[in-house]
PDB file of C-alpha atoms in Angstrom:
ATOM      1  CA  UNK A 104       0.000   0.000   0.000  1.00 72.00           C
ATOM      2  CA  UNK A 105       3.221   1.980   0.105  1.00 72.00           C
ATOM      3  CA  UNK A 106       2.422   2.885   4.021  1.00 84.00           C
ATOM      4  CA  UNK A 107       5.950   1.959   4.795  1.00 83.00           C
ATOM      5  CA  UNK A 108       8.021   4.763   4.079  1.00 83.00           C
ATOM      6  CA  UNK A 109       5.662   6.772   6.332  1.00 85.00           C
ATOM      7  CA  UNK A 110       6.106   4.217   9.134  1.00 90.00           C
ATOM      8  CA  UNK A 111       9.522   4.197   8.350  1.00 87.00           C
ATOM      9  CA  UNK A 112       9.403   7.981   8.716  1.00 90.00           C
ATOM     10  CA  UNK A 113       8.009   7.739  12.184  1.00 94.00           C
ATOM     11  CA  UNK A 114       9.883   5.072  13.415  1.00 95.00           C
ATOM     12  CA  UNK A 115      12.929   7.242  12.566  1.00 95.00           C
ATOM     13  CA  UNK A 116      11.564  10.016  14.180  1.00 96.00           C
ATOM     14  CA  UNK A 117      10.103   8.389  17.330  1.00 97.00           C
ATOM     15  CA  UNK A 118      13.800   6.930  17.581  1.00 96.00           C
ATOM     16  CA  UNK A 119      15.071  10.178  17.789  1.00 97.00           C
ATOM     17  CA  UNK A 120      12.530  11.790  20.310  1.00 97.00           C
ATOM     18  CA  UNK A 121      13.076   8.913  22.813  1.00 97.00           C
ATOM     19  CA  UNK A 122      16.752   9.260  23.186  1.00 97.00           C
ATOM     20  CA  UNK A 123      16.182  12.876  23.719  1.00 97.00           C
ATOM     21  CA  UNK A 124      13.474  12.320  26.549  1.00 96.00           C
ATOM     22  CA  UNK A 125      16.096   9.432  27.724  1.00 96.00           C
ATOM     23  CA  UNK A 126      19.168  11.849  28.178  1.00 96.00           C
ATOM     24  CA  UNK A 127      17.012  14.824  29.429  1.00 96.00           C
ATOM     25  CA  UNK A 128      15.683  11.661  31.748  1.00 95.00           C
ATOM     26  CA  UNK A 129      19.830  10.832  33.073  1.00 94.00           C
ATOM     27  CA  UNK A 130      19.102   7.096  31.206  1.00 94.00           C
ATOM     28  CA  UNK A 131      21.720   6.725  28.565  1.00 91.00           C
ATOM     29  CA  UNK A 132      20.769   3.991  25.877  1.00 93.00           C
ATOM     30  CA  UNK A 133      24.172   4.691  23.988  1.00 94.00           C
ATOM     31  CA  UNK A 134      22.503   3.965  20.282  1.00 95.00           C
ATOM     32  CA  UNK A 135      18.697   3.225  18.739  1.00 96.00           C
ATOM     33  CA  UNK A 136      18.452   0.941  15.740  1.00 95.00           C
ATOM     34  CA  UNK A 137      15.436   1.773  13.564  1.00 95.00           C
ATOM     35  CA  UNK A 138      14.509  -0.890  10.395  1.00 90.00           C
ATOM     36  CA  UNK A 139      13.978   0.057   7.421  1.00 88.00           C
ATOM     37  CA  UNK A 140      12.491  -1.238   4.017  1.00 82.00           C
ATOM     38  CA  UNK A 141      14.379  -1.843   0.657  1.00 78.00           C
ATOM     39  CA  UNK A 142      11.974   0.925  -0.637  1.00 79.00           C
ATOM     40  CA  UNK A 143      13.558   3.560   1.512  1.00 83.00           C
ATOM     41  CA  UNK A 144      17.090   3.071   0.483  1.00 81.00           C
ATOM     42  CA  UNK A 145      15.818   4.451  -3.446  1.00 79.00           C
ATOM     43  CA  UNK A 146      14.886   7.270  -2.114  1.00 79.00           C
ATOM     44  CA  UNK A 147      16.884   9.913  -2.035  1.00 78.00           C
ATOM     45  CA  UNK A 148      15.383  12.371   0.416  1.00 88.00           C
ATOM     46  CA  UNK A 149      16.005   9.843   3.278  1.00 92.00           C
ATOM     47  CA  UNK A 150      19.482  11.077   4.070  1.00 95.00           C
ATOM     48  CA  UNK A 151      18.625  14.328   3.920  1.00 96.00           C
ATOM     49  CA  UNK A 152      15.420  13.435   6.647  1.00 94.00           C
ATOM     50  CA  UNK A 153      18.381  11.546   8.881  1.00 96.00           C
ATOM     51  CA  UNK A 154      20.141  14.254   8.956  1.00 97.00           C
ATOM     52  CA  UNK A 155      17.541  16.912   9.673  1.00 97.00           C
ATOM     53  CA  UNK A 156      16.503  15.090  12.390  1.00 97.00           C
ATOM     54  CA  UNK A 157      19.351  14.265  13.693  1.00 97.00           C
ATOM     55  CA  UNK A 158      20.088  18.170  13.869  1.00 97.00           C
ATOM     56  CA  UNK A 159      16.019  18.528  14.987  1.00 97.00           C
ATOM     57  CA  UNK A 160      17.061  16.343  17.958  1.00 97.00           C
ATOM     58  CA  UNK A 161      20.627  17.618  18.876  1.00 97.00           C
ATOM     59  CA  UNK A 162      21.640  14.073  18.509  1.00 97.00           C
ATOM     60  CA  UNK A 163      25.454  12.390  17.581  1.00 98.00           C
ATOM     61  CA  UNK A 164      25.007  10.448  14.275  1.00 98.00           C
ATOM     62  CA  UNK A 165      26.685   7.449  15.995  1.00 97.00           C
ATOM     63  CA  UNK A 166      23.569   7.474  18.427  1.00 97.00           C
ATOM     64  CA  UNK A 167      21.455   6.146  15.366  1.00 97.00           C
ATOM     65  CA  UNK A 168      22.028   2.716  13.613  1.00 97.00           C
ATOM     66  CA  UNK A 169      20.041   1.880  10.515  1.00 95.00           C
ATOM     67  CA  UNK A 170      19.593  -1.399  10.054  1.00 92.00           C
ATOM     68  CA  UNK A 171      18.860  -2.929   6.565  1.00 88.00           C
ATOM     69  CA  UNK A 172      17.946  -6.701   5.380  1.00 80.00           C
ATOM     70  CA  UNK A 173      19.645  -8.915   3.473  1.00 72.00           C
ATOM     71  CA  UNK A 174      17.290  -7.580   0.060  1.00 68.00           C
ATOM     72  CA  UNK A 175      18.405  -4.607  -0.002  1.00 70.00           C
ATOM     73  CA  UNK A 176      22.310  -5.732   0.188  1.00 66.00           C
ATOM     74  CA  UNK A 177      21.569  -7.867  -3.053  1.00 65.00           C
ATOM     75  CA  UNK A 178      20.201  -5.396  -4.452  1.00 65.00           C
ATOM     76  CA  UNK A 179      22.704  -3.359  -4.384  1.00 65.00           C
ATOM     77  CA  UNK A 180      22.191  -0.522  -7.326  1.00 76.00           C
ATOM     78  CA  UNK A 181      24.163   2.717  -8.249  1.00 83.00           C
ATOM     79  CA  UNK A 182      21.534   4.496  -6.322  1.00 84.00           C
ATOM     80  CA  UNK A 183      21.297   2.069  -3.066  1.00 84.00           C
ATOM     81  CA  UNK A 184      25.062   2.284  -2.920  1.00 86.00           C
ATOM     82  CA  UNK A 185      25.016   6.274  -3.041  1.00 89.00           C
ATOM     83  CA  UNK A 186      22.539   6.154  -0.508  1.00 90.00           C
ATOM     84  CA  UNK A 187      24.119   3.665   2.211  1.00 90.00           C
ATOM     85  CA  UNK A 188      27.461   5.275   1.290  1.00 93.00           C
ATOM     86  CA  UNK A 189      25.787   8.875   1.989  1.00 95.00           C
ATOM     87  CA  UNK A 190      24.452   8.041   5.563  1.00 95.00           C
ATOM     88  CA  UNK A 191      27.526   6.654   6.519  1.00 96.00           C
ATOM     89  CA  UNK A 192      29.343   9.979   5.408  1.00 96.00           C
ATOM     90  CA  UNK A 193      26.511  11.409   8.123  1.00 97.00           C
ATOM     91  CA  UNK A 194      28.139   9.429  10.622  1.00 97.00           C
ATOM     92  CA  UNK A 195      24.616   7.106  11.590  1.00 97.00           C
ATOM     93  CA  UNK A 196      25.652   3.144  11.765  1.00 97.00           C
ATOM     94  CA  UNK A 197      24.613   0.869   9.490  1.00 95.00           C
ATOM     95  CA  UNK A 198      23.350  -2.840  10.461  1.00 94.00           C
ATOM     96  CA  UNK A 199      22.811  -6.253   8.100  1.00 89.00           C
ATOM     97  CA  UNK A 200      19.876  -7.490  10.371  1.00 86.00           C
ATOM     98  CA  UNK A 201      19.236 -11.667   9.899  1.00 77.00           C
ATOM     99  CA  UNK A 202      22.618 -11.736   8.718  1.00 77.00           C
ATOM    100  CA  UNK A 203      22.821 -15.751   7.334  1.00 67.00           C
ATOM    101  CA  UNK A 204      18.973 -16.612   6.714  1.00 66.00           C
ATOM    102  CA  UNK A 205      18.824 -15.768   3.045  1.00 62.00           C
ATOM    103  CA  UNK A 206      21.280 -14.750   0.191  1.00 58.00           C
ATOM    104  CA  UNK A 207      24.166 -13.417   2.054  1.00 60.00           C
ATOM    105  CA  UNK A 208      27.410 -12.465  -0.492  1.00 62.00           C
ATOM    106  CA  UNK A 209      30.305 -12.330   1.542  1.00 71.00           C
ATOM    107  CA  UNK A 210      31.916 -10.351  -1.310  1.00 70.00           C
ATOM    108  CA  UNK A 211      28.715  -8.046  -0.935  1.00 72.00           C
ATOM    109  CA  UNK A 212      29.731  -8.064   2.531  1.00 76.00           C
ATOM    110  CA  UNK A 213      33.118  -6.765   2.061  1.00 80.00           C
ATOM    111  CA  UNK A 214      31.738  -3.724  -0.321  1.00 80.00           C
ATOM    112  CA  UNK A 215      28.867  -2.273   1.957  1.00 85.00           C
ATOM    113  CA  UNK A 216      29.748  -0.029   4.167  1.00 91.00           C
ATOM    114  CA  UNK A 217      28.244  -1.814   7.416  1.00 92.00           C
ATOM    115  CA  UNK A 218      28.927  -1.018  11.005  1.00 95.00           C
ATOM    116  CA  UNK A 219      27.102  -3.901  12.045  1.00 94.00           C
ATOM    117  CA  UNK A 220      26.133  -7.758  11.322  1.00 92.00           C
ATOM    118  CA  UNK A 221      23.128  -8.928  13.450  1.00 92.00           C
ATOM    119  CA  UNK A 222      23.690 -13.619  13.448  1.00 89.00           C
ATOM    120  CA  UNK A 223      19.904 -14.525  12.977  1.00 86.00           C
ATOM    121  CA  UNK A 224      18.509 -16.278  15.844  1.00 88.00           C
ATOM    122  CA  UNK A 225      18.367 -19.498  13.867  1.00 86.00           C
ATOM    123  CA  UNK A 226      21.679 -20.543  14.321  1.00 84.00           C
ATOM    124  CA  UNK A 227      21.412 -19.609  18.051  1.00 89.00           C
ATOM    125  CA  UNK A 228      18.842 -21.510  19.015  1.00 88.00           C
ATOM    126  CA  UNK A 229      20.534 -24.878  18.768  1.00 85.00           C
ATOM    127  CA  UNK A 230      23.837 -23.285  19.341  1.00 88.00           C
ATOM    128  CA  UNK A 231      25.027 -25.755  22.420  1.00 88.00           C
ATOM    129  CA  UNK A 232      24.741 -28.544  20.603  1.00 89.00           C
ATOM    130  CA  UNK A 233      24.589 -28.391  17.208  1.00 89.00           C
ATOM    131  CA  UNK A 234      28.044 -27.940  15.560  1.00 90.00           C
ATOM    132  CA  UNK A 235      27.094 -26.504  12.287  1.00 89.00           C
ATOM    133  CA  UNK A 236      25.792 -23.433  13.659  1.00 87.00           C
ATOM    134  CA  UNK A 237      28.941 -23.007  16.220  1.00 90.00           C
ATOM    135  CA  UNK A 238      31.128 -23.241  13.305  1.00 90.00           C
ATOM    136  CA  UNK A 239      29.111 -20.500  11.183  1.00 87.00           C
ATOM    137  CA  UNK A 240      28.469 -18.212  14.297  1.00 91.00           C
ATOM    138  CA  UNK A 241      32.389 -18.752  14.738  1.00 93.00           C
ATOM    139  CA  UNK A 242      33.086 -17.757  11.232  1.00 90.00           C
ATOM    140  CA  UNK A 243      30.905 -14.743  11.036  1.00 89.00           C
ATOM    141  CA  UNK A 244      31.632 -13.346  14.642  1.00 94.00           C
ATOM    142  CA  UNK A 245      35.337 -13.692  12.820  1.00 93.00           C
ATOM    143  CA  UNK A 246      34.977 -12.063   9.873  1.00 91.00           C
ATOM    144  CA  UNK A 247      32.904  -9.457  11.215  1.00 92.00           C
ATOM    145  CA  UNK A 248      35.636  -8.753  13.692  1.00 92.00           C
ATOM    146  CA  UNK A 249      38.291  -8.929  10.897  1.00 92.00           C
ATOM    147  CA  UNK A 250      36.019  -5.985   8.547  1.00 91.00           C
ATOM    148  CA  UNK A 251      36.084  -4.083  11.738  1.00 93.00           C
ATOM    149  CA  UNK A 252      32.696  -4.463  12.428  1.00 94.00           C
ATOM    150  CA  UNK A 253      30.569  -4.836  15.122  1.00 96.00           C
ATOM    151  CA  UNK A 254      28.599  -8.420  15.804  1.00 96.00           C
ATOM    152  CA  UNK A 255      25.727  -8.568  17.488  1.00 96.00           C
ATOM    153  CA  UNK A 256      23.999 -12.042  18.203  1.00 94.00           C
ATOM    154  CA  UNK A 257      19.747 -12.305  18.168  1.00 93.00           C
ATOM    155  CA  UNK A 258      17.843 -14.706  20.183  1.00 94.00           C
ATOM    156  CA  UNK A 259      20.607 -15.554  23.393  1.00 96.00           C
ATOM    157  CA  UNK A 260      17.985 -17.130  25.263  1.00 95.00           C
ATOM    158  CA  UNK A 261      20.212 -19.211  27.910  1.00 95.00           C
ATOM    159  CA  UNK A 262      23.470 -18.960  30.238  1.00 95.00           C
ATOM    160  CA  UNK A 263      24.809 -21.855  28.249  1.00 93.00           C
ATOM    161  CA  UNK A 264      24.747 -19.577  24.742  1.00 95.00           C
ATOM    162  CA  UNK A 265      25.937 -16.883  26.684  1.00 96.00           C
ATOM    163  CA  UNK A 266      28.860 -18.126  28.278  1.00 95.00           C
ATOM    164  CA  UNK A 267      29.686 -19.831  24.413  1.00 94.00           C
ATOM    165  CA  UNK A 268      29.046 -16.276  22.991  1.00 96.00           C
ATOM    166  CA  UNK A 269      31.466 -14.526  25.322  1.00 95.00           C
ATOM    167  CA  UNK A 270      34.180 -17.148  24.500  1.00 94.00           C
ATOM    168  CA  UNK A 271      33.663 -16.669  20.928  1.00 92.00           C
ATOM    169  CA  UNK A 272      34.455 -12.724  22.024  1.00 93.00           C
ATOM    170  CA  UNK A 273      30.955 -12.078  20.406  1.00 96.00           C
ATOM    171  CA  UNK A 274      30.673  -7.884  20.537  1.00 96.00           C
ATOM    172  CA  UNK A 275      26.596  -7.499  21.783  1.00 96.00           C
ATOM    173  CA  UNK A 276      24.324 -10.062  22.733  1.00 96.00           C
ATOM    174  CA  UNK A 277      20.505  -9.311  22.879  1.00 94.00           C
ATOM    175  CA  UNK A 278      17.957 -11.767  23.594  1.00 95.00           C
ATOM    176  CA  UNK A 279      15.534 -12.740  26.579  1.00 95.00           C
ATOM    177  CA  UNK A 280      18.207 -13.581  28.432  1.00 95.00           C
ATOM    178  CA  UNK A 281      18.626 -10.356  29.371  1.00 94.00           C
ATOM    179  CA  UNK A 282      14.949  -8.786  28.815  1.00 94.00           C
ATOM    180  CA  UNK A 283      11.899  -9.037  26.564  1.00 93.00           C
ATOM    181  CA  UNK A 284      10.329  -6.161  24.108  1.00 93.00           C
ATOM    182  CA  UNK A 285       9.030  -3.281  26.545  1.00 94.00           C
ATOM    183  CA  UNK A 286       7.858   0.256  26.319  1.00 95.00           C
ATOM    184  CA  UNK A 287      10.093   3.210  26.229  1.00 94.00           C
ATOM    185  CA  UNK A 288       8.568   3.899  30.038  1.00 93.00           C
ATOM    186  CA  UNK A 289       9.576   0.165  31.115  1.00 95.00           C
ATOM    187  CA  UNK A 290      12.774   0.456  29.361  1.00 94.00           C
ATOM    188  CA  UNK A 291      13.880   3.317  30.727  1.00 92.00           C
ATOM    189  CA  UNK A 292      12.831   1.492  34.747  1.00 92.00           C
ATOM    190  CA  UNK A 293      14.938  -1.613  33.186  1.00 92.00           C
ATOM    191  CA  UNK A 294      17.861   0.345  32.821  1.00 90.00           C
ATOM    192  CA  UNK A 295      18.290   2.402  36.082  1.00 89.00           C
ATOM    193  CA  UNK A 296      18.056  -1.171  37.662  1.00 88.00           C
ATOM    194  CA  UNK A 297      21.562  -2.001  39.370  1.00 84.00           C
ATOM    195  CA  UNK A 298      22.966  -5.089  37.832  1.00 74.00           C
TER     196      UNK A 298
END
């Protein structure tokens, strides 16, 4: 119905707000990651919006990650490029969500300019005892590390997959482990909890 590029519009925005009410609150959530679609990335105003509201906010770029899926990397047009490439040059992070589910390129891999690989949850759930997915969460946590980026592991569910994680030297692990979805309210509760 093309209704995503306004909810991707006000995601971006309500991303921005939040870590504003955050700081002004003393909670500091160091960076948001806001979704987006494959449509937004043809779209040439969006790095201009980014950066307005960045500037709207009073926000650092690195405070914002942008995360994109796997179609948009094999996409990968004259006009996708310049448009990743141009919110880098901003300064905002940018995230391959689900990385491993579909048609990851490594080589496509090495020519983004990515902050960020997220390992899909799939090969964590099994993760203690199934030795495929240790060897391709070992590989990617490596060459994510080696492209100087930052790995983030979905899904960590247990202590056992989070005490493999941290030996694999694994950058950020989210998952229930730690906390489910909440509101921005709850969140911000969650995080002046001593730990």
């Amino acid at each position: 119905t093309g209704q995503i590029e306004a909810i991707g519009r006000w995601s971006l925005e309500e991303a921005c707000r939040q870590l504003t009410v955050w700081d002004r609150n003393g909670v500091r959530i160091p960076v948001v990651s806001v979704n987006f679609s494959a449509g937004h990335f043809r779209n040439r105003g969006l790095v201009p919006m980014i950066g307005s509201l960045l500037e709207k906010y009073g926000l650092a770029p690195e405070r914002l990650t942008v995360e994109i899926t796997e179609s948009v990397m094999m996409e990968e047009s004259e006009e996708t490029m310049a448009v990743l490439l141009a919110i880098r040059k901003l300064g905002v992070g940018l995230s391959m969500d689900d990385f491993g589910t579909g048609f990851s390129s490594l080589s496509r891999l090495t020519r983004l300019p990515l902050t960020e690989i997220k390992i899909d949850r799939s090969f964590i759930m099994n993760l203690e005892h199934d030795a495929n997915a240790q060897a391709v969460t070992t590989a990617v946590i490596g060459i994510g590390n080696r492209l100087g980026m930052t790995v983030v592991t979905e899904g960590v569910e247990t202590e056992a997959q989070y005490d493999l994680l941290e030996k694999l030297h694994c950058d950020v692990l989210q998952g229930y482990l730690f906390a489910k979805p909440m509101s921005a309210t709850d969140l911000e509760a969650w995080a002046r909890q001593p730990r």
